[in-house]
Amino acid sequence: MTASKAIFTLLAFVFLSVSLLHADEKQDKKETPPETASAEKSDANEDDAPKAVNLVPDPELRKVILEIKRRRQVDGEEITMDDLKNVWSLDANKKGIRDLTGLEHCINLGDAKLAGNEIIDVTPLRNCGSIQLLDLADNQVNNPSCLGDLKKLQYLNLENNQVKSLDGLENCVALNSLYAAGNSIVSIEPVAALQKLWSLDLSRNKIEDISPVAALKRLSQLGLAGNLISDVSSIPPGNGMYSTYLSGNKIADIGPLVKLAQTDAEGD
C-alpha cells in the first residue's frame, strides 16, 4: 500500500468514527424516558405552586379557632376564610395570645372575650363590624383608636392596659358601657360624643378635667377614683339609681357632690 493510500484510509476511518459518535448522541436524546421529563416538569410545577397561607399565625389563637371548628364538626387542621367567617363568638380569656392577625376575616363575630392575654395591636378587630361586646382587659393595648370603626359596639372593656388616649372611640356611638380603669388616660374629650353611655369607669388614670361627662345625660354609673380631679361641678345629675366613685382625688369643694346627693334623694 502506498503512503497516499494509507493516509486516505486513516482519514476515512476518523470521519466515520466522528459521524457514528454524533449519531449516538442524537439517539440518546431521542430515547430520554418520558417519565423522566414528566418528573422534571412536575418538580418545576411544585416549585411554582403557591404556598399555603397561614391565616392565623398566633399558635394560641389558632388553637381557639380550631376548637371552634371541632365544635362545628368540621375536620382538618387548616383554617380557611370560610372557617373564620363562621366564628360568631370568641371565648379566649387568658390563653397567652399575642397576635390577633386573622380576626379581620371574622366579619360575623358578635362578641370577643380576650382578657388576660398579651395583646398590643388590636388593628385586626377593626373589620369585625358586627361585634357588640369586646373585652380586652388586662392586656398591653396602647392604641385603641381603630376600634372607632365598630359602629355596633355596645360594651368595651380596656381596663389595665397601656392606653393613653381615647381618640377614635367617639365614633362608637352605640356604646353603653365603657371601662378603661387602670391606664394612663389624660383627656376624656371623646366620651362626650357617647350619648348612650350609662356606665363609665375611668378610675386610676391621670385625668384632671372631667367636663366632657356633663354631656352624658343617661349616665347612671361613674367611676373616677384615683385620678387628679379637683373640680367635680360638671358631673351630671343621674336619673334613678346613680353611683359615683371619686375616692383618691384632689377635690377641694364637695358642694357639687352634696347637691348631687340631694337631687338623687329628691328623685327617690
Coordinates of C-alpha atoms in Angstrom, one line a residue:
M1 CA 0.0 0.0 0.0
T2 CA 1.4 3.4 -0.9
A3 CA 1.7 6.2 1.6
S4 CA -1.0 8.2 0.0
K5 CA -3.5 5.3 0.2
A6 CA -2.6 4.8 3.9
I7 CA -3.3 8.4 4.7
F8 CA -6.6 8.4 2.8
T9 CA -7.7 5.2 4.7
L10 CA -6.8 6.8 8.0
L11 CA -8.8 10.0 7.3
A12 CA -11.8 8.0 6.2
F13 CA -11.7 6.0 9.5
V14 CA -11.6 9.2 11.6
F15 CA -14.5 10.7 9.7
L16 CA -16.6 7.6 10.1
S17 CA -15.8 7.5 13.9
V18 CA -16.9 11.1 14.4
S19 CA -20.1 10.5 12.4
L20 CA -21.0 7.5 14.5
L21 CA -20.4 9.5 17.7
H22 CA -22.8 12.2 16.7
A23 CA -25.4 9.7 15.7
D24 CA -25.2 8.0 19.2
E25 CA -25.7 11.4 20.9
K26 CA -28.8 12.2 18.9
Q27 CA -30.2 8.7 19.6
D28 CA -29.6 9.2 23.4
K29 CA -31.6 12.5 23.3
K30 CA -34.5 10.8 21.4
E31 CA -34.6 7.9 23.9
T32 CA -34.9 10.1 27.0
P33 CA -37.6 8.3 29.1
P34 CA -40.9 10.4 29.0
E35 CA -41.4 9.7 32.7
T36 CA -38.1 11.5 33.5
A37 CA -39.2 14.5 31.6
S38 CA -42.6 14.4 33.3
A39 CA -41.0 14.2 36.7
E40 CA -38.8 17.2 35.9
K41 CA -41.8 19.1 34.8
S42 CA -43.7 18.0 37.9
D43 CA -40.9 19.2 40.2
A44 CA -40.9 22.6 38.4
N45 CA -44.7 22.8 38.9
E46 CA -44.3 22.1 42.6
D47 CA -41.8 24.9 42.9
D48 CA -44.1 27.3 41.2
A49 CA -47.2 26.3 43.2
P50 CA -48.5 28.9 45.6
K51 CA -47.7 28.1 49.2
A52 CA -50.5 27.7 51.7
V53 CA -51.2 30.9 53.6
N54 CA -51.4 30.7 57.4
L55 CA -54.3 33.0 58.1
V56 CA -53.9 32.7 61.9
P57 CA -50.2 32.8 62.8
D58 CA -50.5 33.1 66.6
P59 CA -50.4 29.5 67.8
E60 CA -52.7 30.1 70.8
L61 CA -55.3 31.9 68.8
R62 CA -55.1 29.1 66.3
K63 CA -55.9 26.6 68.9
V64 CA -59.0 28.5 69.9
I65 CA -60.2 28.7 66.2
L66 CA -59.6 25.0 65.7
E67 CA -61.6 24.2 68.7
I68 CA -64.5 26.2 67.3
K69 CA -64.1 24.2 64.1
R70 CA -64.3 21.0 66.0
R71 CA -67.4 22.1 67.8
R72 CA -69.0 22.7 64.4
Q73 CA -67.9 19.2 63.5
V74 CA -65.5 20.4 60.8
D75 CA -62.4 18.3 60.4
G76 CA -58.9 19.4 59.4
E77 CA -56.0 21.4 60.9
E78 CA -56.2 24.1 58.2
I79 CA -58.0 27.3 58.9
T80 CA -59.8 28.7 55.9
M81 CA -61.6 32.0 55.2
D82 CA -64.9 30.2 55.5
D83 CA -63.9 28.9 58.9
L84 CA -63.2 32.5 60.1
K85 CA -66.4 33.8 58.6
N86 CA -68.2 31.2 60.7
V87 CA -66.8 32.4 64.0
W88 CA -69.7 34.1 65.8
S89 CA -68.4 34.1 69.4
L90 CA -64.8 34.0 70.7
D91 CA -64.0 33.0 74.3
A92 CA -60.3 33.3 74.6
N93 CA -59.5 34.8 78.0
K94 CA -56.1 34.0 79.4
K95 CA -54.8 32.0 76.5
G96 CA -51.4 33.7 76.0
I97 CA -52.5 35.3 72.7
R98 CA -50.2 38.0 71.3
D99 CA -51.2 38.4 67.7
L100 CA -54.8 38.9 66.5
T101 CA -54.0 38.5 62.8
G102 CA -56.7 36.5 61.1
L103 CA -59.6 38.0 63.1
E104 CA -60.0 40.7 60.4
H105 CA -61.8 37.9 58.4
C106 CA -64.2 37.2 61.3
I107 CA -66.8 39.5 59.8
N108 CA -69.7 37.9 61.7
L109 CA -68.0 38.0 65.1
G110 CA -70.6 39.2 67.7
D111 CA -68.6 39.0 70.9
A112 CA -64.9 38.6 71.7
K113 CA -63.6 37.8 75.2
L114 CA -59.8 38.4 75.0
A115 CA -59.0 39.5 78.5
G116 CA -55.7 38.5 80.2
N117 CA -53.6 37.9 77.1
E118 CA -50.5 39.7 75.8
I119 CA -52.2 41.7 73.0
I120 CA -50.7 45.1 71.9
D121 CA -52.1 45.6 68.4
V122 CA -55.9 45.4 68.0
T123 CA -56.0 46.6 64.4
P124 CA -57.4 43.3 63.0
L125 CA -60.6 43.9 65.0
R126 CA -61.5 47.0 63.0
N127 CA -63.0 44.8 60.3
C128 CA -65.3 43.0 62.8
G129 CA -68.2 45.3 62.1
S130 CA -70.8 43.0 63.7
I131 CA -69.2 42.9 67.2
Q132 CA -71.2 44.2 70.1
L133 CA -69.1 43.0 73.1
L134 CA -65.4 43.3 73.3
D135 CA -63.3 42.5 76.4
L136 CA -59.6 43.4 76.2
A137 CA -59.0 43.9 79.9
D138 CA -55.5 43.0 81.3
N139 CA -53.5 43.2 78.0
Q140 CA -50.9 45.6 76.7
V141 CA -53.1 47.6 74.3
N142 CA -51.7 51.1 73.7
N143 CA -53.8 52.4 70.8
P144 CA -57.5 51.5 70.6
S145 CA -58.4 54.2 68.1
C146 CA -59.1 51.7 65.3
L147 CA -62.0 50.4 67.4
G148 CA -63.9 53.5 66.4
D149 CA -64.8 51.6 63.2
L150 CA -67.0 49.3 65.3
K151 CA -70.4 51.1 65.0
K152 CA -72.4 48.3 66.7
L153 CA -70.1 48.0 69.7
Q154 CA -72.1 48.4 72.9
Y155 CA -69.7 47.0 75.6
L156 CA -65.9 47.8 75.6
N157 CA -63.5 46.8 78.4
L158 CA -60.0 48.3 78.2
E159 CA -59.1 48.0 81.9
N160 CA -55.5 47.6 82.9
N161 CA -53.8 48.2 79.6
Q162 CA -51.4 50.9 78.3
V163 CA -53.9 53.3 76.8
K164 CA -53.0 57.0 76.8
S165 CA -55.8 58.3 74.6
L166 CA -59.4 57.5 73.9
D167 CA -59.3 59.3 70.5
G168 CA -61.3 57.4 67.9
L169 CA -63.7 55.9 70.3
E170 CA -66.1 58.9 69.9
N171 CA -67.2 57.1 66.8
C172 CA -68.5 54.1 68.8
V173 CA -71.9 55.8 69.1
A174 CA -73.7 52.6 70.2
L175 CA -71.5 52.2 73.3
N176 CA -73.5 52.0 76.6
S177 CA -70.7 50.6 78.8
L178 CA -67.0 51.7 78.7
Y179 CA -64.5 50.5 81.2
A180 CA -61.0 51.9 80.9
A181 CA -59.7 52.0 84.5
G182 CA -56.0 51.4 85.2
N183 CA -54.5 53.1 82.2
S184 CA -52.6 56.4 81.6
I185 CA -55.5 58.5 80.1
V186 CA -55.3 62.2 80.4
S187 CA -58.1 63.6 78.2
I188 CA -61.6 62.1 78.1
E189 CA -62.9 64.5 75.5
P190 CA -64.0 61.7 73.2
V191 CA -66.6 60.4 75.7
A192 CA -68.7 63.5 75.2
A193 CA -70.0 62.0 71.9
L194 CA -71.1 58.8 73.5
Q195 CA -74.7 59.8 74.3
K196 CA -75.8 56.3 75.1
L197 CA -73.3 55.7 77.9
W198 CA -74.9 54.7 81.1
S199 CA -71.8 53.0 82.7
L200 CA -68.4 54.6 82.6
D201 CA -65.3 53.7 84.6
L202 CA -62.2 55.7 84.2
S203 CA -60.6 55.1 87.6
R204 CA -56.9 55.0 88.2
N205 CA -55.8 57.3 85.3
K206 CA -54.3 60.7 85.0
I207 CA -57.5 62.7 84.5
E208 CA -57.9 66.3 85.7
D209 CA -60.7 67.7 83.6
I210 CA -64.0 65.7 83.7
S211 CA -66.1 68.4 82.0
P212 CA -66.9 66.1 79.0
V213 CA -69.1 63.9 81.2
A214 CA -71.5 66.8 81.6
A215 CA -72.9 65.8 78.1
L216 CA -73.8 62.3 79.2
K217 CA -77.4 62.6 80.3
R218 CA -78.0 58.9 80.5
L219 CA -75.1 58.2 82.8
S220 CA -76.0 56.2 85.9
Q221 CA -72.7 54.7 87.0
L222 CA -69.5 56.7 87.0
G223 CA -66.1 55.7 88.3
L224 CA -63.4 58.3 88.6
A225 CA -61.5 57.2 91.6
G226 CA -57.7 57.6 91.8
N227 CA -57.3 60.5 89.3
L228 CA -56.1 64.1 89.6
I229 CA -59.6 65.7 89.8
S230 CA -60.2 68.8 91.8
D231 CA -63.4 70.2 90.2
V232 CA -66.5 67.9 90.2
S233 CA -69.1 70.5 89.2
S234 CA -69.6 69.1 85.8
I235 CA -70.9 65.7 87.0
P236 CA -74.5 65.5 85.7
P237 CA -77.3 64.5 88.0
G238 CA -78.4 60.9 87.4
N239 CA -81.8 59.6 86.7
G240 CA -82.8 56.9 89.1
M241 CA -80.0 54.9 90.7
Y242 CA -76.7 56.8 90.5
S243 CA -73.3 55.6 91.6
T244 CA -70.3 57.8 91.6
Y245 CA -66.8 56.8 92.8
L246 CA -64.4 59.7 93.4
S247 CA -62.0 58.5 96.2
G248 CA -58.3 59.2 95.8
N249 CA -58.7 62.6 94.0
K250 CA -57.9 66.2 95.0
I251 CA -61.4 67.5 95.4
A252 CA -61.4 70.9 97.1
D253 CA -65.1 71.7 97.0
I254 CA -67.6 68.9 97.8
G255 CA -70.6 71.3 97.4
P256 CA -71.4 69.9 93.9
L257 CA -71.4 66.4 95.4
V258 CA -73.8 67.4 98.2
K259 CA -76.1 68.9 95.6
L260 CA -75.9 65.8 93.5
A261 CA -76.9 63.7 96.5
Q262 CA -79.8 66.0 97.3
T263 CA -81.0 65.7 93.7
D264 CA -80.9 61.9 93.8
A265 CA -82.7 61.9 97.2
E266 CA -85.5 64.1 95.7
G267 CA -85.7 61.8 92.8
D268 CA -86.4 58.9 95.1

